Amino acid sequence: MNKIITISRQFGSGGRTIGREIAERLGLPCYDKELVEKTAGATGFSEDYISEEAEYAPNTRSFAYSFLGRSLDGLSNSDRIWLAERKVILSLAEQGPCVIVGRCADYLLRERADCLNVFIHASKEFRADRIVRLYGETAVNPLKRLEEKDKKRKLNYRYFTDREWGKSENYHLCLDSGYLGIEKTAELILCAAGGSHGNE
Amino acid sequence: MNKIITISRQFGSGGRTIGREIAERLGLPCYDKELVEKTAGATGFSEDYISEEAEYAPNTRSFAYSFLGRSLDGLSNSDRIWLAERKVILSLAEQGPCVIVGRCADYLLRERADCLNVFIHASKEFRADRIVRLYGETAVNPLKRLEEKDKKRKLNYRYFTDREWGKSENYHLCLDSGYLGIEKTAELILCAAGGSHGNE
């Protein structure tokens, strides 16, 4: 059985809900917001700041902005948060089986043979509908919100991992939660995690 | 339940074997080489020629070559085979539930809500080992054979569909058969095909 399941997901695809569901079914801890709390503890940054900053790749900010918060060691706040989160994730993985949502965990734990790496995506219509139901309307059109979030995650992933976010070859399992449904998506991940596999 | 399952696959990933397996388990016909036979019947080209030609996108051939076999209607043999295969696939899909391996069937049947589109991939090491075991050694290094075949399929898919081959968003399910194993991969597709899903 896989010891660690990492879940990468498009905004609004239900990845967080699915992560909680499979962790509960397997009796494992699920790390998502907990990673932010632990990173806050390690860096001194606030949880809100980390949540926001962790989605930006430094080079997506303006040139002027990129100097703000950059200290003499040349590290930006994004870099500092990345390094702290990396430490938190590697240490949690050492502690035992778990589910980790987001934060490039698939890349950070790439040396481990006991990780099942999952990517969850869905059509824009499905996700737009879902974020309005879950998070409410905002002044920004839901499709625009999706595109901005996805773009940030993609650039962030590219900046820190030099790999392409959502490229099927980077994951063991990619699932369309809009088409399959949230329940079936969770079931498929449990099925993939449960049995023997080629590497064992 | 899904009526049609399309399987796109990297060379050597076991997609054909998996297609046969799930078709047998579901009691459905599996179309793979049968598509070539039917296309041969419809076009007059030989099966060998079709198998070879169907993997080429016309613009990957040399400029001089691209004029050979091009008739006054401006269609190349590749185009003609594509149009005939398209007709064969649309007509088979009309006849009832089935499994279709390769031939851009996911794209050709994109208007149907009853298709489950699957992409199967695996590491180069897994695939190189598998093709040598299945098809034997040749003068060309197996890694080189993989790369050439994948490149042809990618360009062919891009040419005829204007979409990216293997991009997770183009499929409902992408599976790493090297990691999961052939049996588990088939099991996951059966599980995905078997239940109700979000579109129903």
mmCIF file of C-alpha atoms in Angstrom:
data_model
loop_
_atom_site.group_PDB
_atom_site.id
_atom_site.type_symbol
_atom_site.label_atom_id
_atom_site.label_comp_id
_atom_site.label_asym_id
_atom_site.label_seq_id
_atom_site.Cartn_x
_atom_site.Cartn_y
_atom_site.Cartn_z
ATOM 1 C CA MET A 1 0.000 0.000 0.000
ATOM 2 C CA ASN A 2 1.128 3.549 -0.699
ATOM 3 C CA LYS A 3 2.234 5.334 2.424
ATOM 4 C CA ILE A 4 1.849 8.869 1.136
ATOM 5 C CA ILE A 5 -0.709 10.293 -1.272
ATOM 6 C CA THR A 6 -0.034 13.724 -2.762
ATOM 7 C CA ILE A 7 -2.878 15.611 -4.393
ATOM 8 C CA SER A 8 -2.284 18.451 -6.839
ATOM 9 C CA ARG A 9 -5.409 20.123 -8.116
ATOM 10 C CA GLN A 10 -6.892 22.829 -10.258
ATOM 11 C CA PHE A 11 -8.726 25.483 -8.255
ATOM 12 C CA GLY A 12 -12.357 24.446 -7.709
ATOM 13 C CA SER A 13 -11.878 20.819 -8.794
ATOM 14 C CA GLY A 14 -12.625 19.465 -5.316
ATOM 15 C CA GLY A 15 -9.059 18.319 -4.582
ATOM 16 C CA ARG A 16 -9.168 19.431 -0.959
ATOM 17 C CA THR A 17 -12.514 17.706 -0.296
ATOM 18 C CA ILE A 18 -11.248 14.551 -2.005
ATOM 19 C CA GLY A 19 -8.019 14.643 0.026
ATOM 20 C CA ARG A 20 -9.996 14.879 3.302
ATOM 21 C CA GLU A 21 -12.293 12.067 2.193
ATOM 22 C CA ILE A 22 -9.549 9.592 1.331
ATOM 23 C CA ALA A 23 -7.551 10.476 4.450
ATOM 24 C CA GLU A 24 -10.632 9.785 6.571
ATOM 25 C CA ARG A 25 -11.351 6.511 4.786
ATOM 26 C CA LEU A 26 -7.734 5.390 5.260
ATOM 27 C CA GLY A 27 -7.476 6.718 8.815
ATOM 28 C CA LEU A 28 -4.553 8.991 7.858
ATOM 29 C CA PRO A 29 -3.802 12.632 8.643
ATOM 30 C CA CYS A 30 -4.507 15.077 5.791
ATOM 31 C CA TYR A 31 -2.166 18.039 5.519
ATOM 32 C CA ASP A 32 -3.413 21.113 3.751
ATOM 33 C CA LYS A 33 -4.036 24.170 5.927
ATOM 34 C CA GLU A 34 -1.942 22.432 8.600
ATOM 35 C CA LEU A 35 1.085 22.976 6.341
ATOM 36 C CA VAL A 36 0.441 26.707 6.451
ATOM 37 C CA GLU A 37 0.192 26.665 10.265
ATOM 38 C CA LYS A 38 3.433 24.745 10.589
ATOM 39 C CA THR A 39 5.191 27.011 8.080
ATOM 40 C CA ALA A 40 3.927 30.050 9.971
ATOM 41 C CA GLY A 41 5.415 28.618 13.137
ATOM 42 C CA ALA A 42 8.747 28.029 11.413
ATOM 43 C CA THR A 43 9.083 31.383 9.610
ATOM 44 C CA GLY A 44 7.234 33.918 11.728
ATOM 45 C CA PHE A 45 5.069 34.971 8.749
ATOM 46 C CA SER A 46 1.307 35.075 9.297
ATOM 47 C CA GLU A 47 -0.853 32.263 7.958
ATOM 48 C CA ASP A 48 -2.723 34.633 5.636
ATOM 49 C CA TYR A 49 0.503 35.959 4.190
ATOM 50 C CA ILE A 50 1.811 32.443 3.591
ATOM 51 C CA SER A 51 -1.425 31.292 1.948
ATOM 52 C CA GLU A 52 -1.286 34.203 -0.433
ATOM 53 C CA GLU A 53 2.470 34.252 -1.033
ATOM 54 C CA ALA A 54 2.827 30.502 -1.521
ATOM 55 C CA GLU A 55 0.806 30.759 -4.705
ATOM 56 C CA TYR A 56 3.110 33.318 -6.291
ATOM 57 C CA ALA A 57 6.270 32.500 -8.130
ATOM 58 C CA PRO A 58 8.658 35.379 -7.452
ATOM 59 C CA ASN A 59 9.221 36.176 -11.129
ATOM 60 C CA THR A 60 5.521 36.745 -11.745
ATOM 61 C CA ARG A 61 5.686 39.897 -9.648
ATOM 62 C CA SER A 62 6.756 43.236 -11.052
ATOM 63 C CA PHE A 63 10.463 44.015 -11.200
ATOM 64 C CA ALA A 64 10.177 46.694 -8.494
ATOM 65 C CA TYR A 65 8.137 44.434 -6.244
ATOM 66 C CA SER A 66 10.642 41.656 -6.552
ATOM 67 C CA PHE A 67 13.106 43.713 -4.474
ATOM 68 C CA LEU A 68 10.698 44.281 -1.614
ATOM 69 C CA GLY A 69 11.157 41.824 1.180
ATOM 70 C CA ARG A 70 14.375 40.533 -0.358
ATOM 71 C CA SER A 71 17.154 40.497 2.191
ATOM 72 C CA LEU A 72 20.912 40.483 1.879
ATOM 73 C CA ASP A 73 21.016 36.719 1.342
ATOM 74 C CA GLY A 74 19.117 37.295 -1.918
ATOM 75 C CA LEU A 75 16.108 35.276 -0.820
ATOM 76 C CA SER A 76 12.630 36.629 -1.406
ATOM 77 C CA ASN A 77 9.827 35.920 1.048
ATOM 78 C CA SER A 78 8.477 33.399 -1.473
ATOM 79 C CA ASP A 79 11.803 31.579 -1.473
ATOM 80 C CA ARG A 80 11.890 31.624 2.333
ATOM 81 C CA ILE A 81 8.351 30.222 2.571
ATOM 82 C CA TRP A 82 9.174 27.580 -0.041
ATOM 83 C CA LEU A 83 12.230 26.432 1.925
ATOM 84 C CA ALA A 84 10.271 26.286 5.185
ATOM 85 C CA GLU A 85 7.360 24.427 3.591
ATOM 86 C CA ARG A 86 9.772 21.997 1.978
ATOM 87 C CA LYS A 87 11.244 21.221 5.397
ATOM 88 C CA VAL A 88 7.767 20.775 6.924
ATOM 89 C CA ILE A 89 6.661 18.410 4.140
ATOM 90 C CA LEU A 90 9.824 16.282 4.202
ATOM 91 C CA SER A 91 9.567 15.973 7.965
ATOM 92 C CA LEU A 92 5.845 15.046 7.913
ATOM 93 C CA ALA A 93 6.549 12.399 5.257
ATOM 94 C CA GLU A 94 9.192 10.943 7.562
ATOM 95 C CA GLN A 95 6.667 10.705 10.386
ATOM 96 C CA GLY A 96 4.397 8.264 8.561
ATOM 97 C CA PRO A 97 1.574 7.673 6.071
ATOM 98 C CA CYS A 98 -0.484 10.756 5.190
ATOM 99 C CA VAL A 99 -2.310 12.708 2.490
ATOM 100 C CA ILE A 100 -0.776 16.019 1.374
ATOM 101 C CA VAL A 101 -2.780 18.532 -0.676
ATOM 102 C CA GLY A 102 -0.929 20.991 -2.925
ATOM 103 C CA ARG A 103 2.427 22.664 -2.178
ATOM 104 C CA CYS A 104 4.363 20.788 -4.898
ATOM 105 C CA ALA A 105 4.538 17.783 -2.545
ATOM 106 C CA ASP A 106 4.706 15.394 -5.519
ATOM 107 C CA TYR A 107 7.966 17.084 -6.554
ATOM 108 C CA LEU A 108 9.386 17.459 -3.042
ATOM 109 C CA LEU A 109 8.868 13.766 -2.304
ATOM 110 C CA ARG A 110 9.956 12.542 -5.747
ATOM 111 C CA GLU A 111 12.782 10.443 -4.338
ATOM 112 C CA ARG A 112 10.378 8.312 -2.287
ATOM 113 C CA ALA A 113 9.005 5.139 -3.906
ATOM 114 C CA ASP A 114 6.013 5.066 -1.541
ATOM 115 C CA CYS A 115 4.181 8.132 -2.904
ATOM 116 C CA LEU A 116 1.101 8.000 -5.093
ATOM 117 C CA ASN A 117 0.965 11.308 -6.959
ATOM 118 C CA VAL A 118 -2.469 12.446 -8.115
ATOM 119 C CA PHE A 119 -3.597 15.418 -10.211
ATOM 120 C CA ILE A 120 -7.252 16.455 -10.164
ATOM 121 C CA HIS A 121 -8.768 18.645 -12.847
ATOM 122 C CA ALA A 122 -12.233 19.479 -14.180
ATOM 123 C CA SER A 123 -13.877 21.616 -16.828
ATOM 124 C CA LYS A 124 -14.046 25.342 -16.194
ATOM 125 C CA GLU A 125 -17.858 25.197 -16.094
ATOM 126 C CA PHE A 126 -17.835 22.576 -13.332
ATOM 127 C CA ARG A 127 -15.262 24.495 -11.312
ATOM 128 C CA ALA A 128 -16.866 27.909 -11.774
ATOM 129 C CA ASP A 129 -20.180 26.543 -10.575
ATOM 130 C CA ARG A 130 -18.497 24.840 -7.628
ATOM 131 C CA ILE A 131 -16.527 27.853 -6.376
ATOM 132 C CA VAL A 132 -19.615 30.058 -6.465
ATOM 133 C CA ARG A 133 -21.546 27.458 -4.454
ATOM 134 C CA LEU A 134 -18.698 26.966 -1.957
ATOM 135 C CA TYR A 135 -17.087 30.373 -1.637
ATOM 136 C CA GLY A 136 -19.909 32.664 -2.814
ATOM 137 C CA GLU A 137 -19.990 35.313 -5.523
ATOM 138 C CA THR A 138 -17.331 38.028 -5.669
ATOM 139 C CA ALA A 139 -16.911 41.104 -7.834
ATOM 140 C CA VAL A 140 -14.663 39.020 -10.088
ATOM 141 C CA ASN A 141 -16.285 36.678 -12.588
ATOM 142 C CA PRO A 142 -15.753 33.041 -11.453
ATOM 143 C CA LEU A 143 -14.094 32.033 -14.742
ATOM 144 C CA LYS A 144 -11.621 34.881 -14.293
ATOM 145 C CA ARG A 145 -10.968 33.754 -10.693
ATOM 146 C CA LEU A 146 -10.221 30.233 -11.902
ATOM 147 C CA GLU A 147 -7.881 31.392 -14.606
ATOM 148 C CA GLU A 148 -5.933 33.616 -12.227
ATOM 149 C CA LYS A 149 -5.572 30.903 -9.582
ATOM 150 C CA ASP A 150 -4.577 28.243 -12.121
ATOM 151 C CA LYS A 151 -2.060 30.569 -13.681
ATOM 152 C CA LYS A 152 -0.480 31.294 -10.299
ATOM 153 C CA ARG A 153 -0.280 27.610 -9.409
ATOM 154 C CA LYS A 154 1.188 26.765 -12.785
ATOM 155 C CA LEU A 155 3.859 29.469 -12.603
ATOM 156 C CA ASN A 156 4.632 28.681 -8.987
ATOM 157 C CA TYR A 157 5.056 24.985 -9.801
ATOM 158 C CA ARG A 158 7.229 25.784 -12.816
ATOM 159 C CA TYR A 159 9.408 28.232 -10.864
ATOM 160 C CA PHE A 160 10.140 25.919 -7.956
ATOM 161 C CA THR A 161 10.182 22.521 -9.692
ATOM 162 C CA ASP A 162 11.097 23.274 -13.326
ATOM 163 C CA ARG A 163 8.326 20.864 -14.310
ATOM 164 C CA GLU A 164 4.976 21.339 -15.971
ATOM 165 C CA TRP A 165 1.939 21.460 -13.691
ATOM 166 C CA GLY A 166 -0.821 19.067 -14.771
ATOM 167 C CA LYS A 167 1.292 17.219 -17.373
ATOM 168 C CA SER A 168 0.065 13.628 -17.153
ATOM 169 C CA GLU A 169 3.546 12.123 -17.125
ATOM 170 C CA ASN A 170 4.339 13.876 -13.833
ATOM 171 C CA TYR A 171 1.610 11.984 -11.952
ATOM 172 C CA HIS A 172 0.585 8.371 -11.453
ATOM 173 C CA LEU A 173 -3.077 9.261 -11.744
ATOM 174 C CA CYS A 174 -4.874 12.243 -13.316
ATOM 175 C CA LEU A 175 -8.617 12.431 -12.811
ATOM 176 C CA ASP A 176 -11.394 14.617 -14.171
ATOM 177 C CA SER A 177 -13.505 15.145 -11.042
ATOM 178 C CA GLY A 178 -16.163 17.053 -12.989
ATOM 179 C CA TYR A 179 -16.798 14.116 -15.260
ATOM 180 C CA LEU A 180 -16.260 11.316 -12.749
ATOM 181 C CA GLY A 181 -17.859 13.052 -9.769
ATOM 182 C CA ILE A 182 -16.178 13.765 -6.417
ATOM 183 C CA GLU A 183 -17.135 10.406 -4.858
ATOM 184 C CA LYS A 184 -15.939 8.283 -7.766
ATOM 185 C CA THR A 185 -12.694 10.273 -7.952
ATOM 186 C CA ALA A 186 -12.005 9.519 -4.274
ATOM 187 C CA GLU A 187 -12.890 5.867 -4.857
ATOM 188 C CA LEU A 188 -10.436 5.566 -7.756
ATOM 189 C CA ILE A 189 -7.608 7.050 -5.694
ATOM 190 C CA LEU A 190 -8.367 4.632 -2.858
ATOM 191 C CA CYS A 191 -8.358 1.766 -5.345
ATOM 192 C CA ALA A 192 -5.010 2.895 -6.829
ATOM 193 C CA ALA A 193 -3.481 3.319 -3.350
ATOM 194 C CA GLY A 194 -4.823 0.102 -1.965
ATOM 195 C CA GLY A 195 -3.240 -2.657 -3.950
ATOM 196 C CA SER A 196 0.139 -3.846 -5.032
ATOM 197 C CA HIS A 197 1.764 -1.956 -7.901
ATOM 198 C CA GLY A 198 4.532 -2.325 -10.415
ATOM 199 C CA ASN A 199 7.202 -0.816 -8.178
ATOM 200 C CA GLU A 200 6.674 -3.170 -5.286
ATOM 201 C CA MET B 1 -22.268 3.175 -17.490
ATOM 202 C CA ASN B 2 -20.009 4.511 -20.238
ATOM 203 C CA LYS B 3 -20.853 3.073 -23.594
ATOM 204 C CA ILE B 4 -17.532 3.758 -25.283
ATOM 205 C CA ILE B 5 -14.044 3.692 -23.829
ATOM 206 C CA THR B 6 -11.235 5.261 -25.860
ATOM 207 C CA ILE B 7 -7.650 4.430 -24.973
ATOM 208 C CA SER B 8 -4.751 6.608 -26.068
ATOM 209 C CA ARG B 9 -1.337 5.351 -25.079
ATOM 210 C CA GLN B 10 2.382 5.866 -25.193
ATOM 211 C CA PHE B 11 4.182 3.169 -27.173
ATOM 212 C CA GLY B 12 5.052 0.221 -24.909
ATOM 213 C CA SER B 13 2.783 1.294 -22.036
ATOM 214 C CA GLY B 14 0.493 -1.722 -22.440
ATOM 215 C CA GLY B 15 -2.497 0.248 -23.755
ATOM 216 C CA ARG B 16 -3.460 -2.396 -26.300
ATOM 217 C CA THR B 17 -3.287 -5.224 -23.745
ATOM 218 C CA ILE B 18 -5.305 -3.154 -21.284
ATOM 219 C CA GLY B 19 -7.894 -2.336 -23.958
ATOM 220 C CA ARG B 20 -8.343 -6.041 -24.781
ATOM 221 C CA GLU B 21 -8.595 -6.900 -21.083
ATOM 222 C CA ILE B 22 -11.308 -4.377 -20.245
ATOM 223 C CA ALA B 23 -13.257 -5.194 -23.430
ATOM 224 C CA GLU B 24 -13.216 -8.860 -22.469
ATOM 225 C CA ARG B 25 -14.276 -8.133 -18.900
ATOM 226 C CA LEU B 26 -17.147 -5.931 -20.123
ATOM 227 C CA GLY B 27 -18.107 -8.277 -22.971
ATOM 228 C CA LEU B 28 -17.533 -5.520 -25.555
ATOM 229 C CA PRO B 29 -15.741 -5.514 -28.906
ATOM 230 C CA CYS B 30 -12.248 -3.971 -28.872
ATOM 231 C CA TYR B 31 -11.224 -2.093 -32.017
ATOM 232 C CA ASP B 32 -7.534 -1.674 -32.685
ATOM 233 C CA LYS B 33 -6.152 -3.626 -35.633
ATOM 234 C CA GLU B 34 -9.769 -4.073 -36.780
ATOM 235 C CA LEU B 35 -9.810 -0.340 -37.524
ATOM 236 C CA VAL B 36 -6.920 -0.837 -39.918
ATOM 237 C CA GLU B 37 -8.706 -3.712 -41.669
ATOM 238 C CA LYS B 38 -11.875 -1.685 -42.063
ATOM 239 C CA THR B 39 -9.941 1.360 -43.283
ATOM 240 C CA ALA B 40 -8.093 -0.841 -45.780
ATOM 241 C CA GLY B 41 -11.437 -2.058 -47.071
ATOM 242 C CA ALA B 42 -12.696 1.492 -47.434
ATOM 243 C CA THR B 43 -9.624 3.036 -49.087
ATOM 244 C CA GLY B 44 -7.939 0.253 -51.022
ATOM 245 C CA PHE B 45 -4.610 0.876 -49.223
ATOM 246 C CA SER B 46 -2.888 -2.164 -47.710
ATOM 247 C CA GLU B 47 -3.106 -2.748 -43.962
ATOM 248 C CA ASP B 48 0.677 -2.395 -43.568
ATOM 249 C CA TYR B 49 0.675 0.915 -45.383
ATOM 250 C CA ILE B 50 -2.172 2.216 -43.250
ATOM 251 C CA SER B 51 -0.529 1.112 -39.987
ATOM 252 C CA GLU B 52 2.624 2.931 -40.936
ATOM 253 C CA GLU B 53 1.044 5.990 -42.554
ATOM 254 C CA ALA B 54 -1.548 6.570 -39.836
ATOM 255 C CA GLU B 55 1.240 7.419 -37.423
ATOM 256 C CA TYR B 56 2.644 10.177 -39.598
ATOM 257 C CA ALA B 57 1.374 13.687 -39.658
ATOM 258 C CA PRO B 58 1.859 14.925 -43.226
ATOM 259 C CA ASN B 59 3.958 17.926 -42.250
ATOM 260 C CA THR B 60 6.543 15.763 -40.505
ATOM 261 C CA ARG B 61 7.611 14.414 -43.894
ATOM 262 C CA SER B 62 10.085 16.182 -46.102
ATOM 263 C CA PHE B 63 8.800 18.923 -48.388
ATOM 264 C CA ALA B 64 9.481 16.855 -51.520
ATOM 265 C CA TYR B 65 7.828 13.787 -50.029
ATOM 266 C CA SER B 66 4.739 15.746 -49.120
ATOM 267 C CA PHE B 67 3.896 16.052 -52.840
ATOM 268 C CA LEU B 68 4.131 12.339 -53.499
ATOM 269 C CA GLY B 69 0.777 10.639 -53.409
ATOM 270 C CA ARG B 70 -1.016 13.971 -53.251
ATOM 271 C CA SER B 71 -3.725 14.132 -55.862
ATOM 272 C CA LEU B 72 -5.492 17.003 -57.518
ATOM 273 C CA ASP B 73 -7.913 17.412 -54.632
ATOM 274 C CA GLY B 74 -4.898 18.388 -52.489
ATOM 275 C CA LEU B 75 -5.318 15.444 -50.114
ATOM 276 C CA SER B 76 -2.298 13.416 -49.086
ATOM 277 C CA ASN B 77 -2.568 9.685 -48.417
ATOM 278 C CA SER B 78 -2.409 10.513 -44.691
ATOM 279 C CA ASP B 79 -5.386 12.828 -45.064
ATOM 280 C CA ARG B 80 -7.291 10.194 -47.011
ATOM 281 C CA ILE B 81 -6.573 7.522 -44.394
ATOM 282 C CA TRP B 82 -7.561 9.932 -41.633
ATOM 283 C CA LEU B 83 -10.902 10.679 -43.284
ATOM 284 C CA ALA B 84 -11.619 6.989 -43.851
ATOM 285 C CA GLU B 85 -10.641 6.048 -40.291
ATOM 286 C CA ARG B 86 -12.784 8.859 -38.969
ATOM 287 C CA LYS B 87 -15.784 7.459 -40.832
ATOM 288 C CA VAL B 88 -15.065 3.925 -39.578
ATOM 289 C CA ILE B 89 -14.786 5.103 -35.950
ATOM 290 C CA LEU B 90 -17.934 7.261 -36.034
ATOM 291 C CA SER B 91 -19.877 4.402 -37.551
ATOM 292 C CA LEU B 92 -18.595 1.811 -35.028
ATOM 293 C CA ALA B 93 -19.502 4.166 -32.182
ATOM 294 C CA GLU B 94 -23.028 4.373 -33.583
ATOM 295 C CA GLN B 95 -23.294 0.584 -33.611
ATOM 296 C CA GLY B 96 -22.958 0.254 -29.826
ATOM 297 C CA PRO B 97 -20.694 0.044 -26.775
ATOM 298 C CA CYS B 98 -17.037 -0.752 -27.515
ATOM 299 C CA VAL B 99 -13.405 -0.094 -26.632
ATOM 300 C CA ILE B 100 -11.296 1.815 -29.189
ATOM 301 C CA VAL B 101 -7.494 1.898 -28.957
ATOM 302 C CA GLY B 102 -5.592 4.823 -30.497
ATOM 303 C CA ARG B 103 -6.504 6.649 -33.731
ATOM 304 C CA CYS B 104 -7.457 9.931 -31.984
ATOM 305 C CA ALA B 105 -10.823 8.338 -31.109
ATOM 306 C CA ASP B 106 -11.115 10.563 -28.007
ATOM 307 C CA TYR B 107 -11.082 13.591 -30.307
ATOM 308 C CA LEU B 108 -13.283 12.095 -33.033
ATOM 309 C CA LEU B 109 -15.967 11.179 -30.506
ATOM 310 C CA ARG B 110 -15.685 14.386 -28.463
ATOM 311 C CA GLU B 111 -19.306 15.355 -29.059
ATOM 312 C CA ARG B 112 -20.601 12.179 -27.401
ATOM 313 C CA ALA B 113 -21.307 12.336 -23.650
ATOM 314 C CA ASP B 114 -21.015 8.557 -23.304
ATOM 315 C CA CYS B 115 -17.245 8.262 -23.889
ATOM 316 C CA LEU B 116 -14.684 7.665 -21.178
ATOM 317 C CA ASN B 117 -11.362 8.920 -22.536
ATOM 318 C CA VAL B 118 -8.236 7.343 -21.066
ATOM 319 C CA PHE B 119 -4.527 8.059 -21.581
ATOM 320 C CA ILE B 120 -1.962 5.469 -20.527
ATOM 321 C CA HIS B 121 1.688 6.335 -19.989
ATOM 322 C CA ALA B 122 4.700 4.862 -18.214
ATOM 323 C CA SER B 123 8.349 5.608 -17.585
ATOM 324 C CA LYS B 124 10.743 5.084 -20.479
ATOM 325 C CA GLU B 125 12.534 2.335 -18.542
ATOM 326 C CA PHE B 126 9.326 0.357 -18.056
ATOM 327 C CA ARG B 127 8.352 0.743 -21.710
ATOM 328 C CA ALA B 128 11.799 -0.012 -23.122
ATOM 329 C CA ASP B 129 11.930 -3.214 -21.098
ATOM 330 C CA ARG B 130 8.419 -4.141 -22.202
ATOM 331 C CA ILE B 131 8.913 -3.621 -25.938
ATOM 332 C CA VAL B 132 12.078 -5.709 -25.938
ATOM 333 C CA ARG B 133 10.246 -8.527 -24.134
ATOM 334 C CA LEU B 134 7.205 -8.306 -26.436
ATOM 335 C CA TYR B 135 8.617 -7.366 -29.817
ATOM 336 C CA GLY B 136 12.224 -8.473 -29.448
ATOM 337 C CA GLU B 137 15.493 -6.609 -29.973
ATOM 338 C CA THR B 138 16.111 -4.609 -33.143
ATOM 339 C CA ALA B 139 19.136 -2.720 -34.450
ATOM 340 C CA VAL B 140 17.636 0.449 -32.960
ATOM 341 C CA ASN B 141 18.058 1.061 -29.243
ATOM 342 C CA PRO B 142 14.673 0.587 -27.483
ATOM 343 C CA LEU B 143 14.749 4.070 -25.945
ATOM 344 C CA LYS B 144 15.259 5.527 -29.407
ATOM 345 C CA ARG B 145 12.346 3.415 -30.736
ATOM 346 C CA LEU B 146 10.093 4.762 -27.986
ATOM 347 C CA GLU B 147 11.057 8.340 -28.631
ATOM 348 C CA GLU B 148 10.437 8.041 -32.356
ATOM 349 C CA LYS B 149 7.040 6.383 -31.932
ATOM 350 C CA ASP B 150 5.927 8.860 -29.260
ATOM 351 C CA LYS B 151 7.056 11.768 -31.382
ATOM 352 C CA LYS B 152 5.068 10.479 -34.381
ATOM 353 C CA ARG B 153 1.939 9.952 -32.297
ATOM 354 C CA LYS B 154 2.277 13.375 -30.730
ATOM 355 C CA LEU B 155 2.716 15.147 -34.076
ATOM 356 C CA ASN B 156 -0.027 13.108 -35.693
ATOM 357 C CA TYR B 157 -2.432 13.946 -32.862
ATOM 358 C CA ARG B 158 -1.492 17.627 -32.995
ATOM 359 C CA TYR B 159 -1.849 17.789 -36.792
ATOM 360 C CA PHE B 160 -5.283 16.226 -36.949
ATOM 361 C CA THR B 161 -6.830 17.449 -33.703
ATOM 362 C CA ASP B 162 -4.975 20.686 -32.870
ATOM 363 C CA ARG B 163 -4.787 19.409 -29.300
ATOM 364 C CA GLU B 164 -1.902 18.247 -27.142
ATOM 365 C CA TRP B 165 -1.402 14.486 -26.891
ATOM 366 C CA GLY B 166 -1.138 13.312 -23.274
ATOM 367 C CA LYS B 167 -2.220 16.615 -21.702
ATOM 368 C CA SER B 168 -4.221 15.554 -18.655
ATOM 369 C CA GLU B 169 -7.078 17.970 -19.305
ATOM 370 C CA ASN B 170 -7.878 16.202 -22.600
ATOM 371 C CA TYR B 171 -8.749 12.920 -20.847
ATOM 372 C CA HIS B 172 -11.004 11.806 -18.015
ATOM 373 C CA LEU B 173 -8.369 9.455 -16.687
ATOM 374 C CA CYS B 174 -4.577 9.346 -17.145
ATOM 375 C CA LEU B 175 -2.791 6.355 -15.669
ATOM 376 C CA ASP B 176 0.851 5.389 -15.173
ATOM 377 C CA SER B 177 0.743 1.698 -16.073
ATOM 378 C CA GLY B 178 4.415 1.235 -15.143
ATOM 379 C CA TYR B 179 3.790 2.371 -11.600
ATOM 380 C CA LEU B 180 0.301 0.935 -11.125
ATOM 381 C CA GLY B 181 0.855 -2.286 -13.066
ATOM 382 C CA ILE B 182 -1.145 -3.483 -16.083
ATOM 383 C CA GLU B 183 -3.796 -5.300 -14.009
ATOM 384 C CA LYS B 184 -4.468 -2.417 -11.636
ATOM 385 C CA THR B 185 -4.620 0.016 -14.544
ATOM 386 C CA ALA B 186 -7.327 -2.114 -16.192
ATOM 387 C CA GLU B 187 -9.163 -2.370 -12.863
ATOM 388 C CA LEU B 188 -9.185 1.417 -12.418
ATOM 389 C CA ILE B 189 -10.604 1.957 -15.907
ATOM 390 C CA LEU B 190 -13.321 -0.618 -15.218
ATOM 391 C CA CYS B 191 -14.110 1.139 -11.936
ATOM 392 C CA ALA B 192 -14.287 4.546 -13.670
ATOM 393 C CA ALA B 193 -16.484 3.168 -16.453
ATOM 394 C CA GLY B 194 -18.767 1.232 -14.177
ATOM 395 C CA GLY B 195 -20.523 3.773 -12.038
ATOM 396 C CA SER B 196 -22.546 6.909 -12.356
ATOM 397 C CA HIS B 197 -20.642 10.070 -13.064
ATOM 398 C CA GLY B 198 -21.041 13.818 -12.841
ATOM 399 C CA ASN B 199 -22.450 14.183 -16.349
ATOM 400 C CA GLU B 200 -25.335 11.826 -15.825
#
